[in-house]
Structure formats: structure tokens, C-alpha cells
């Protein structure tokens, strides 16, 4: 695989960084994931009011920062005054919301990045918005070979492939948009490079279909050892975990 050259290409992915131990989607969470042996970090990207790709999961600021209201109603300058760490622990007070650019600058030469484009930032009207901006940053840091884009909004995948068909992009399974199509029909239909889904959705039937069609399936969000083993045995190509250190230990024992 592009992201790991051992263990049949299985990829250890830090979900929002090492988000069990550090505030999700902050530099401290990404740094910790890297230090714990994750091969990829997953992050969530949306746009600030002034159109800068910023890294935060929710559409609103309330849960993970000292701010309130929609992320997209705040300029980067305003977002940078907020504290995205103290909700998690006093020890992490003062951690800022990172921009996508700051994370890529850190990741370059160290670790692959799964850039999940949040659905609220995807539109038909300005489709070159977030997809184009994120891709320009990837090119700026020459990270093309170390990036996997993904989105629950399949239009984002179509937009990325229209910008450049070689951009690696995964469908994040979403029932409404999928209709009756199976994973391989979806992957083929969108010219996607991978299929990402919840561990609850990754059935034996889907695993068989993916392995026959030859596309990777990355499974989120798995934090227990029992489930990690089960998903690896089933054929997951990678796992998103808030505890990449736990996943790393299991992977090392399995592929010894
Ligand atoms: O990309 C995998 C996973 O992060 C998708 O769900 O809500 O955690 O972004 P969510
Ligand atoms: Mg995500």
C-alpha cells in the first residue's frame, strides 16, 4: 500500500490524532500519534469564514473549544484566539485549532495524512472551494503520495477526481447516497481508491467483496483490543483508532 510497506500494507491510523490521550484534532494529538507509531493521522477539515481550511470535527465550536456557534461564521484570526484543549484537560489548556497547512507542515517527511472533508463544507456551487484549497496545500508540501482524502459527501470525491484523477480518495460509506449500491459498485462508480466504513458496517460479505475487487477498506473507530483483532482478521486494510499505541502493539504481535 501507499501508506505502509510492511504487514501486507496494513495501516495504523490515529483517529483525530491520538485522541484518547490528547484533545482531538490538535497538534499535540497528531504529534502523540506519530510518536506512538501511527503511520497515518486522520483529521477533519472545514473552512473558516475567510475560506481557510481548518482542522476541527464539529460544525460548531461549542463542544471542543471555548467558542460558540458555527466554525464557518468565524475568521481564522477569530478561531486562533480560541482554546481547543481545555475542554479535554487543564493540562492541555491553550492548544489552538490548527490549520490544515500547519498539520501538513508537521507531517511532511514523517507520517501520512487522511484529510476528511466535512460535509458542511462541500457544495455544488463552489465545489472548487475546500477540495481545491486542500489539494493546493498538499501540492505545496509535496505530500501527494502520502495523502488519502475522504468524505461522507460523495460529491467531494467526484470534485477531487475532477481536479486530478490521481488524487487518492476514499468514500466514507453513507447510506442515503449509496442507495442499493454495494461497496465495489460505489468504489468503481466514483473511481475511488479506498472504501472507509464503521466497524459495525464491515460485514464478512463486504470484506469478501472488497478483497475480490482489490480495494482497501479502512475501518473506524476501533478502540478495544478485541475489536481490533476481529477487524484485522476480517480483512481490514487499516484501522482508525483513538489509541494508536494499543493498535500498534496488536499489529506487532500479529505480524511478528
Ligand atoms: O474518517 C473516519 C471517521 O473519522 C469518520 O467519522 O465522525 O469521526 O469524522 P467522524
Ligand atoms: Mg473524521
PDB file of C-alpha atoms and ligand atoms in Angstrom:
ATOM      1  CA  UNK A   1       0.000   0.000   0.000  1.00  0.00           C
ATOM      2  CA  UNK A   2       0.962   3.627  -0.327  1.00  0.00           C
ATOM      3  CA  UNK A   3       0.926   4.204   3.375  1.00  0.00           C
ATOM      4  CA  UNK A   4       2.687   1.227   4.907  1.00  0.00           C
ATOM      5  CA  UNK A   5       5.261  -1.081   3.344  1.00  0.00           C
ATOM      6  CA  UNK A   6       5.020  -3.994   5.706  1.00  0.00           C
ATOM      7  CA  UNK A   7       2.385  -6.305   7.221  1.00  0.00           C
ATOM      8  CA  UNK A   8       0.521  -6.662   3.909  1.00  0.00           C
ATOM      9  CA  UNK A   9       0.191  -2.907   3.893  1.00  0.00           C
ATOM     10  CA  UNK A  10      -1.979  -2.728   6.996  1.00  0.00           C
ATOM     11  CA  UNK A  11      -2.175   0.906   8.172  1.00  0.00           C
ATOM     12  CA  UNK A  12      -2.278   2.138  11.791  1.00  0.00           C
ATOM     13  CA  UNK A  13      -4.319   5.340  11.714  1.00  0.00           C
ATOM     14  CA  UNK A  14      -4.542   7.793  14.599  1.00  0.00           C
ATOM     15  CA  UNK A  15      -8.161   8.963  14.661  1.00  0.00           C
ATOM     16  CA  UNK A  16      -8.172  12.772  15.100  1.00  0.00           C
ATOM     17  CA  UNK A  17      -4.610  12.109  16.289  1.00  0.00           C
ATOM     18  CA  UNK A  18      -4.132  10.093  19.463  1.00  0.00           C
ATOM     19  CA  UNK A  19      -7.463  11.485  20.600  1.00  0.00           C
ATOM     20  CA  UNK A  20      -7.951   9.196  23.597  1.00  0.00           C
ATOM     21  CA  UNK A  21      -4.997  10.885  25.287  1.00  0.00           C
ATOM     22  CA  UNK A  22      -4.904  14.389  23.801  1.00  0.00           C
ATOM     23  CA  UNK A  23      -7.594  16.818  22.644  1.00  0.00           C
ATOM     24  CA  UNK A  24      -8.773  15.613  19.229  1.00  0.00           C
ATOM     25  CA  UNK A  25      -7.573  17.372  16.081  1.00  0.00           C
ATOM     26  CA  UNK A  26      -4.834  19.378  17.813  1.00  0.00           C
ATOM     27  CA  UNK A  27      -1.102  19.397  17.120  1.00  0.00           C
ATOM     28  CA  UNK A  28      -0.466  17.655  20.432  1.00  0.00           C
ATOM     29  CA  UNK A  29      -2.796  14.798  19.393  1.00  0.00           C
ATOM     30  CA  UNK A  30      -1.088  14.487  15.992  1.00  0.00           C
ATOM     31  CA  UNK A  31       2.396  14.599  17.492  1.00  0.00           C
ATOM     32  CA  UNK A  32       1.453  11.920  20.030  1.00  0.00           C
ATOM     33  CA  UNK A  33       0.003   9.648  17.315  1.00  0.00           C
ATOM     34  CA  UNK A  34       3.249   9.932  15.382  1.00  0.00           C
ATOM     35  CA  UNK A  35       5.330   9.189  18.463  1.00  0.00           C
ATOM     36  CA  UNK A  36       3.147   6.157  19.269  1.00  0.00           C
ATOM     37  CA  UNK A  37       3.876   4.638  15.869  1.00  0.00           C
ATOM     38  CA  UNK A  38       0.814   5.572  13.837  1.00  0.00           C
ATOM     39  CA  UNK A  39       1.534   5.542  10.102  1.00  0.00           C
ATOM     40  CA  UNK A  40      -1.294   7.907   9.251  1.00  0.00           C
ATOM     41  CA  UNK A  41      -3.223  10.577  11.081  1.00  0.00           C
ATOM     42  CA  UNK A  42      -6.876  11.242  10.345  1.00  0.00           C
ATOM     43  CA  UNK A  43      -8.162  14.798  10.623  1.00  0.00           C
ATOM     44  CA  UNK A  44     -11.381  16.629   9.853  1.00  0.00           C
ATOM     45  CA  UNK A  45     -11.267  19.725   7.680  1.00  0.00           C
ATOM     46  CA  UNK A  46     -13.734  22.540   7.110  1.00  0.00           C
ATOM     47  CA  UNK A  47     -13.462  26.194   6.044  1.00  0.00           C
ATOM     48  CA  UNK A  48     -13.238  29.306   8.197  1.00  0.00           C
ATOM     49  CA  UNK A  49     -15.342  32.339   7.290  1.00  0.00           C
ATOM     50  CA  UNK A  50     -12.428  33.690   5.281  1.00  0.00           C
ATOM     51  CA  UNK A  51     -12.010  30.392   3.439  1.00  0.00           C
ATOM     52  CA  UNK A  52      -9.015  28.848   5.203  1.00  0.00           C
ATOM     53  CA  UNK A  53      -9.023  25.042   5.692  1.00  0.00           C
ATOM     54  CA  UNK A  54      -9.091  24.472   9.457  1.00  0.00           C
ATOM     55  CA  UNK A  55      -8.956  21.234  11.441  1.00  0.00           C
ATOM     56  CA  UNK A  56     -11.969  20.591  13.674  1.00  0.00           C
ATOM     57  CA  UNK A  57     -14.580  17.838  13.756  1.00  0.00           C
ATOM     58  CA  UNK A  58     -17.871  19.524  14.578  1.00  0.00           C
ATOM     59  CA  UNK A  59     -19.715  22.106  12.512  1.00  0.00           C
ATOM     60  CA  UNK A  60     -19.878  24.214  15.680  1.00  0.00           C
ATOM     61  CA  UNK A  61     -17.234  25.338  18.146  1.00  0.00           C
ATOM     62  CA  UNK A  62     -19.109  24.566  21.329  1.00  0.00           C
ATOM     63  CA  UNK A  63     -18.014  21.014  22.196  1.00  0.00           C
ATOM     64  CA  UNK A  64     -14.260  21.242  21.668  1.00  0.00           C
ATOM     65  CA  UNK A  65     -13.379  24.924  22.048  1.00  0.00           C
ATOM     66  CA  UNK A  66     -14.049  27.957  24.201  1.00  0.00           C
ATOM     67  CA  UNK A  67     -16.001  29.493  21.289  1.00  0.00           C
ATOM     68  CA  UNK A  68     -19.643  29.252  20.267  1.00  0.00           C
ATOM     69  CA  UNK A  69     -21.568  28.892  17.026  1.00  0.00           C
ATOM     70  CA  UNK A  70     -20.582  27.779  13.534  1.00  0.00           C
ATOM     71  CA  UNK A  71     -16.931  27.431  12.580  1.00  0.00           C
ATOM     72  CA  UNK A  72     -17.807  28.987   9.217  1.00  0.00           C
ATOM     73  CA  UNK A  73     -19.045  32.179  10.934  1.00  0.00           C
ATOM     74  CA  UNK A  74     -15.545  32.849  12.313  1.00  0.00           C
ATOM     75  CA  UNK A  75     -12.438  34.124  10.574  1.00  0.00           C
ATOM     76  CA  UNK A  76      -9.144  32.332  11.073  1.00  0.00           C
ATOM     77  CA  UNK A  77      -7.985  35.216  13.235  1.00  0.00           C
ATOM     78  CA  UNK A  78     -11.020  34.714  15.490  1.00  0.00           C
ATOM     79  CA  UNK A  79     -10.613  30.932  15.547  1.00  0.00           C
ATOM     80  CA  UNK A  80      -6.972  31.282  16.562  1.00  0.00           C
ATOM     81  CA  UNK A  81      -7.962  33.095  19.773  1.00  0.00           C
ATOM     82  CA  UNK A  82      -9.928  30.025  20.957  1.00  0.00           C
ATOM     83  CA  UNK A  83      -8.751  27.277  23.270  1.00  0.00           C
ATOM     84  CA  UNK A  84      -9.268  23.797  21.817  1.00  0.00           C
ATOM     85  CA  UNK A  85      -7.577  21.944  24.660  1.00  0.00           C
ATOM     86  CA  UNK A  86      -9.088  22.921  27.992  1.00  0.00           C
ATOM     87  CA  UNK A  87     -12.365  21.025  27.352  1.00  0.00           C
ATOM     88  CA  UNK A  88     -10.224  17.890  27.394  1.00  0.00           C
ATOM     89  CA  UNK A  89      -7.976  18.623  30.353  1.00  0.00           C
ATOM     90  CA  UNK A  90      -6.437  21.563  32.205  1.00  0.00           C
ATOM     91  CA  UNK A  91      -3.049  20.251  31.154  1.00  0.00           C
ATOM     92  CA  UNK A  92      -3.912  20.940  27.509  1.00  0.00           C
ATOM     93  CA  UNK A  93      -5.286  24.455  28.031  1.00  0.00           C
ATOM     94  CA  UNK A  94      -4.252  26.848  25.292  1.00  0.00           C
ATOM     95  CA  UNK A  95      -3.989  24.283  22.470  1.00  0.00           C
ATOM     96  CA  UNK A  96      -5.173  26.131  19.358  1.00  0.00           C
ATOM     97  CA  UNK A  97      -7.288  24.928  16.425  1.00  0.00           C
ATOM     98  CA  UNK A  98      -4.712  24.010  13.760  1.00  0.00           C
ATOM     99  CA  UNK A  99      -4.949  24.942  10.110  1.00  0.00           C
ATOM    100  CA  UNK A 100      -4.580  22.132   7.581  1.00  0.00           C
ATOM    101  CA  UNK A 101      -1.368  23.832   6.471  1.00  0.00           C
ATOM    102  CA  UNK A 102       0.141  23.607   9.955  1.00  0.00           C
ATOM    103  CA  UNK A 103      -0.593  19.881  10.143  1.00  0.00           C
ATOM    104  CA  UNK A 104       0.868  19.190   6.695  1.00  0.00           C
ATOM    105  CA  UNK A 105       3.979  21.146   7.602  1.00  0.00           C
ATOM    106  CA  UNK A 106       4.379  18.901  10.660  1.00  0.00           C
ATOM    107  CA  UNK A 107       3.518  15.657   8.824  1.00  0.00           C
ATOM    108  CA  UNK A 108       5.814  16.146   5.841  1.00  0.00           C
ATOM    109  CA  UNK A 109       8.537  13.516   5.891  1.00  0.00           C
ATOM    110  CA  UNK A 110       7.035  11.851   8.966  1.00  0.00           C
ATOM    111  CA  UNK A 111       3.551  10.479   8.522  1.00  0.00           C
ATOM    112  CA  UNK A 112       0.693  10.090   6.019  1.00  0.00           C
ATOM    113  CA  UNK A 113      -2.490  12.102   6.415  1.00  0.00           C
ATOM    114  CA  UNK A 114      -6.137  11.209   5.859  1.00  0.00           C
ATOM    115  CA  UNK A 115      -7.875  14.500   5.124  1.00  0.00           C
ATOM    116  CA  UNK A 116     -11.575  14.010   5.823  1.00  0.00           C
ATOM    117  CA  UNK A 117     -13.570  16.798   4.207  1.00  0.00           C
ATOM    118  CA  UNK A 118     -16.545  17.636   6.392  1.00  0.00           C
ATOM    119  CA  UNK A 119     -19.858  17.536   4.587  1.00  0.00           C
ATOM    120  CA  UNK A 120     -20.897  21.069   5.581  1.00  0.00           C
ATOM    121  CA  UNK A 121     -18.017  22.485   3.526  1.00  0.00           C
ATOM    122  CA  UNK A 122     -18.978  20.658   0.315  1.00  0.00           C
ATOM    123  CA  UNK A 123     -21.226  22.456  -2.172  1.00  0.00           C
ATOM    124  CA  UNK A 124     -22.083  22.111  -5.850  1.00  0.00           C
ATOM    125  CA  UNK A 125     -21.889  25.856  -6.421  1.00  0.00           C
ATOM    126  CA  UNK A 126     -18.358  26.419  -5.178  1.00  0.00           C
ATOM    127  CA  UNK A 127     -17.025  22.918  -5.465  1.00  0.00           C
ATOM    128  CA  UNK A 128     -13.515  24.041  -6.088  1.00  0.00           C
ATOM    129  CA  UNK A 129     -13.623  25.598  -2.642  1.00  0.00           C
ATOM    130  CA  UNK A 130     -12.408  23.222   0.028  1.00  0.00           C
ATOM    131  CA  UNK A 131     -11.323  20.413  -2.305  1.00  0.00           C
ATOM    132  CA  UNK A 132      -9.127  22.722  -4.408  1.00  0.00           C
ATOM    133  CA  UNK A 133      -7.713  24.548  -1.403  1.00  0.00           C
ATOM    134  CA  UNK A 134      -6.779  21.348   0.417  1.00  0.00           C
ATOM    135  CA  UNK A 135      -5.186  19.916  -2.727  1.00  0.00           C
ATOM    136  CA  UNK A 136      -3.147  23.098  -3.293  1.00  0.00           C
ATOM    137  CA  UNK A 137      -1.737  22.733   0.222  1.00  0.00           C
ATOM    138  CA  UNK A 138      -0.911  19.066  -0.370  1.00  0.00           C
ATOM    139  CA  UNK A 139       0.997  20.070  -3.506  1.00  0.00           C
ATOM    140  CA  UNK A 140       2.736  22.946  -1.720  1.00  0.00           C
ATOM    141  CA  UNK A 141       4.165  20.493   0.834  1.00  0.00           C
ATOM    142  CA  UNK A 142       4.786  17.802  -1.830  1.00  0.00           C
ATOM    143  CA  UNK A 143       2.680  15.360   0.148  1.00  0.00           C
ATOM    144  CA  UNK A 144       0.772  13.937  -2.859  1.00  0.00           C
ATOM    145  CA  UNK A 145       1.974  10.376  -2.230  1.00  0.00           C
ATOM    146  CA  UNK A 146       1.190  10.481   1.481  1.00  0.00           C
ATOM    147  CA  UNK A 147      -2.393  11.731   1.427  1.00  0.00           C
ATOM    148  CA  UNK A 148      -5.738   9.989   1.414  1.00  0.00           C
ATOM    149  CA  UNK A 149      -8.768  12.244   1.055  1.00  0.00           C
ATOM    150  CA  UNK A 150     -12.177  11.071   2.238  1.00  0.00           C
ATOM    151  CA  UNK A 151     -15.691  12.367   2.761  1.00  0.00           C
ATOM    152  CA  UNK A 152     -19.178  11.257   3.713  1.00  0.00           C
ATOM    153  CA  UNK A 153     -20.324  13.608   0.925  1.00  0.00           C
ATOM    154  CA  UNK A 154     -19.564  11.704  -2.268  1.00  0.00           C
ATOM    155  CA  UNK A 155     -19.582  14.940  -4.266  1.00  0.00           C
ATOM    156  CA  UNK A 156     -16.238  15.780  -2.649  1.00  0.00           C
ATOM    157  CA  UNK A 157     -14.732  12.607  -4.129  1.00  0.00           C
ATOM    158  CA  UNK A 158     -16.121  13.484  -7.559  1.00  0.00           C
ATOM    159  CA  UNK A 159     -14.751  17.034  -7.245  1.00  0.00           C
ATOM    160  CA  UNK A 160     -11.272  15.823  -6.273  1.00  0.00           C
ATOM    161  CA  UNK A 161     -11.171  13.352  -9.166  1.00  0.00           C
ATOM    162  CA  UNK A 162     -12.205  16.178 -11.499  1.00  0.00           C
ATOM    163  CA  UNK A 163      -9.305  18.305 -10.250  1.00  0.00           C
ATOM    164  CA  UNK A 164      -6.898  15.409 -10.795  1.00  0.00           C
ATOM    165  CA  UNK A 165      -7.874  11.796 -11.281  1.00  0.00           C
ATOM    166  CA  UNK A 166      -4.710  10.658  -9.457  1.00  0.00           C
ATOM    167  CA  UNK A 167      -5.703  12.233  -6.141  1.00  0.00           C
ATOM    168  CA  UNK A 168      -6.161   9.342  -3.695  1.00  0.00           C
ATOM    169  CA  UNK A 169      -9.673   9.485  -2.290  1.00  0.00           C
ATOM    170  CA  UNK A 170     -11.863   7.169  -0.237  1.00  0.00           C
ATOM    171  CA  UNK A 171     -15.629   7.027   0.016  1.00  0.00           C
ATOM    172  CA  UNK A 172     -16.817   7.180   3.599  1.00  0.00           C
ATOM    173  CA  UNK A 173     -19.856   4.936   3.456  1.00  0.00           C
ATOM    174  CA  UNK A 174     -23.092   6.889   3.744  1.00  0.00           C
ATOM    175  CA  UNK A 175     -26.369   5.062   3.347  1.00  0.00           C
ATOM    176  CA  UNK A 176     -28.544   7.744   1.734  1.00  0.00           C
ATOM    177  CA  UNK A 177     -26.166   8.448  -1.133  1.00  0.00           C
ATOM    178  CA  UNK A 178     -25.341   4.787  -1.648  1.00  0.00           C
ATOM    179  CA  UNK A 179     -28.860   3.551  -2.362  1.00  0.00           C
ATOM    180  CA  UNK A 180     -28.645  -0.136  -3.136  1.00  0.00           C
ATOM    181  CA  UNK A 181     -25.108   0.006  -4.478  1.00  0.00           C
ATOM    182  CA  UNK A 182     -22.557  -2.330  -2.924  1.00  0.00           C
ATOM    183  CA  UNK A 183     -19.073  -1.149  -1.860  1.00  0.00           C
ATOM    184  CA  UNK A 184     -17.436  -2.290  -5.093  1.00  0.00           C
ATOM    185  CA  UNK A 185     -20.136  -0.652  -7.216  1.00  0.00           C
ATOM    186  CA  UNK A 186     -19.593   2.573  -5.263  1.00  0.00           C
ATOM    187  CA  UNK A 187     -15.804   2.452  -5.467  1.00  0.00           C
ATOM    188  CA  UNK A 188     -15.963   1.756  -9.182  1.00  0.00           C
ATOM    189  CA  UNK A 189     -18.668   4.359  -9.770  1.00  0.00           C
ATOM    190  CA  UNK A 190     -16.673   7.136  -8.123  1.00  0.00           C
ATOM    191  CA  UNK A 191     -13.275   5.904  -9.290  1.00  0.00           C
ATOM    192  CA  UNK A 192     -12.342   5.842  -5.589  1.00  0.00           C
ATOM    193  CA  UNK A 193      -9.125   4.361  -4.229  1.00  0.00           C
ATOM    194  CA  UNK A 194     -10.486   3.020  -0.962  1.00  0.00           C
ATOM    195  CA  UNK A 195     -13.661   2.425   0.997  1.00  0.00           C
ATOM    196  CA  UNK A 196     -13.961   3.597   4.610  1.00  0.00           C
ATOM    197  CA  UNK A 197     -16.707   2.463   6.948  1.00  0.00           C
ATOM    198  CA  UNK A 198     -17.624   1.871  10.566  1.00  0.00           C
ATOM    199  CA  UNK A 199     -16.616  -1.436  12.137  1.00  0.00           C
ATOM    200  CA  UNK A 200     -20.344  -2.003  12.629  1.00  0.00           C
ATOM    201  CA  UNK A 201     -20.821  -1.975   8.859  1.00  0.00           C
ATOM    202  CA  UNK A 202     -17.794  -4.063   7.879  1.00  0.00           C
ATOM    203  CA  UNK A 203     -19.513  -7.387   7.369  1.00  0.00           C
ATOM    204  CA  UNK A 204     -17.959 -10.608   6.113  1.00  0.00           C
ATOM    205  CA  UNK A 205     -19.843 -10.077   2.863  1.00  0.00           C
ATOM    206  CA  UNK A 206     -18.336  -6.638   2.363  1.00  0.00           C
ATOM    207  CA  UNK A 207     -14.885  -7.926   3.284  1.00  0.00           C
ATOM    208  CA  UNK A 208     -15.124 -10.650   0.655  1.00  0.00           C
ATOM    209  CA  UNK A 209     -16.344  -8.239  -1.971  1.00  0.00           C
ATOM    210  CA  UNK A 210     -13.517  -5.775  -1.267  1.00  0.00           C
ATOM    211  CA  UNK A 211     -10.801  -8.400  -1.347  1.00  0.00           C
ATOM    212  CA  UNK A 212     -12.125  -9.830  -4.625  1.00  0.00           C
ATOM    213  CA  UNK A 213     -12.334  -6.389  -6.224  1.00  0.00           C
ATOM    214  CA  UNK A 214      -8.957  -5.465  -4.725  1.00  0.00           C
ATOM    215  CA  UNK A 215      -9.632  -2.175  -2.969  1.00  0.00           C
ATOM    216  CA  UNK A 216      -8.622  -1.388   0.613  1.00  0.00           C
ATOM    217  CA  UNK A 217     -11.164  -0.933   3.410  1.00  0.00           C
ATOM    218  CA  UNK A 218     -10.254   1.320   6.324  1.00  0.00           C
ATOM    219  CA  UNK A 219     -12.447   0.828   9.371  1.00  0.00           C
ATOM    220  CA  UNK A 220     -13.326   3.407  12.058  1.00  0.00           C
ATOM    221  CA  UNK A 221     -13.284   3.885  15.102  1.00  0.00           C
ATOM    222  CA  UNK A 222     -11.883   0.910  16.963  1.00  0.00           C
ATOM    223  CA  UNK A 223     -10.501   1.299  20.451  1.00  0.00           C
ATOM    224  CA  UNK A 224     -10.806  -2.154  22.032  1.00  0.00           C
ATOM    225  CA  UNK A 225      -8.241  -4.879  21.530  1.00  0.00           C
ATOM    226  CA  UNK A 226     -10.936  -7.474  20.902  1.00  0.00           C
ATOM    227  CA  UNK A 227     -12.479  -5.469  18.062  1.00  0.00           C
ATOM    228  CA  UNK A 228      -9.084  -4.610  16.602  1.00  0.00           C
ATOM    229  CA  UNK A 229      -8.244  -8.306  16.322  1.00  0.00           C
ATOM    230  CA  UNK A 230     -11.649  -9.085  14.860  1.00  0.00           C
ATOM    231  CA  UNK A 231     -11.425  -6.381  12.191  1.00  0.00           C
ATOM    232  CA  UNK A 232      -7.868  -7.340  11.214  1.00  0.00           C
ATOM    233  CA  UNK A 233      -8.908 -10.980  10.924  1.00  0.00           C
ATOM    234  CA  UNK A 234     -11.852  -9.954   8.784  1.00  0.00           C
ATOM    235  CA  UNK A 235      -9.512  -8.222   6.369  1.00  0.00           C
ATOM    236  CA  UNK A 236      -9.461  -4.527   7.221  1.00  0.00           C
ATOM    237  CA  UNK A 237      -6.588  -2.785   5.405  1.00  0.00           C
ATOM    238  CA  UNK A 238      -6.276  -0.254   8.179  1.00  0.00           C
ATOM    239  CA  UNK A 239      -7.976   0.840  11.369  1.00  0.00           C
ATOM    240  CA  UNK A 240      -8.752   4.297  12.708  1.00  0.00           C
ATOM    241  CA  UNK A 241      -8.159   4.306  16.442  1.00  0.00           C
ATOM    242  CA  UNK A 242      -8.116   6.924  19.179  1.00  0.00           C
ATOM    243  CA  UNK A 243      -5.480   4.649  20.747  1.00  0.00           C
ATOM    244  CA  UNK A 244      -2.865   4.035  18.053  1.00  0.00           C
ATOM    245  CA  UNK A 245      -0.478   2.710  20.701  1.00  0.00           C
ATOM    246  CA  UNK A 246      -2.856  -0.159  21.507  1.00  0.00           C
ATOM    247  CA  UNK A 247      -3.335  -0.928  17.811  1.00  0.00           C
ATOM    248  CA  UNK A 248       0.402  -0.851  17.226  1.00  0.00           C
ATOM    249  CA  UNK A 249       1.016  -3.442  19.933  1.00  0.00           C
ATOM    250  CA  UNK A 250      -1.581  -5.780  18.446  1.00  0.00           C
ATOM    251  CA  UNK A 251      -0.248  -5.355  14.947  1.00  0.00           C
ATOM    252  CA  UNK A 252       3.319  -6.058  16.072  1.00  0.00           C
ATOM    253  CA  UNK A 253       2.252  -9.268  17.776  1.00  0.00           C
ATOM    254  CA  UNK A 254       0.175 -10.457  14.823  1.00  0.00           C
ATOM    255  CA  UNK A 255       2.830  -9.888  12.178  1.00  0.00           C
ATOM    256  CA  UNK A 256       5.818 -10.994  14.239  1.00  0.00           C
TER     257      UNK A 256
HETATM  258  O1  LIG B   1     -12.841   9.165   8.782  1.00  0.00           O
HETATM  259  C1  LIG B   1     -13.197   8.234   9.746  1.00  0.00           C
HETATM  260  C2  LIG B   1     -14.056   8.846  10.821  1.00  0.00           C
HETATM  261  O2  LIG B   1     -13.372   9.948  11.338  1.00  0.00           O
HETATM  262  C3  LIG B   1     -15.403   9.254  10.313  1.00  0.00           C
HETATM  263  O3  LIG B   1     -16.281   9.721  11.285  1.00  0.00           O
HETATM  264  O4  LIG B   1     -17.381  11.488  12.606  1.00  0.00           O
HETATM  265  O5  LIG B   1     -15.215  10.551  13.360  1.00  0.00           O
HETATM  266  O6  LIG B   1     -15.308  12.053  11.375  1.00  0.00           O
HETATM  267  P1  LIG B   1     -16.039  11.002  12.189  1.00  0.00           P
HETATM  268 MG1  LIG B   2     -13.246  12.053  10.848  1.00  0.00          MG
END
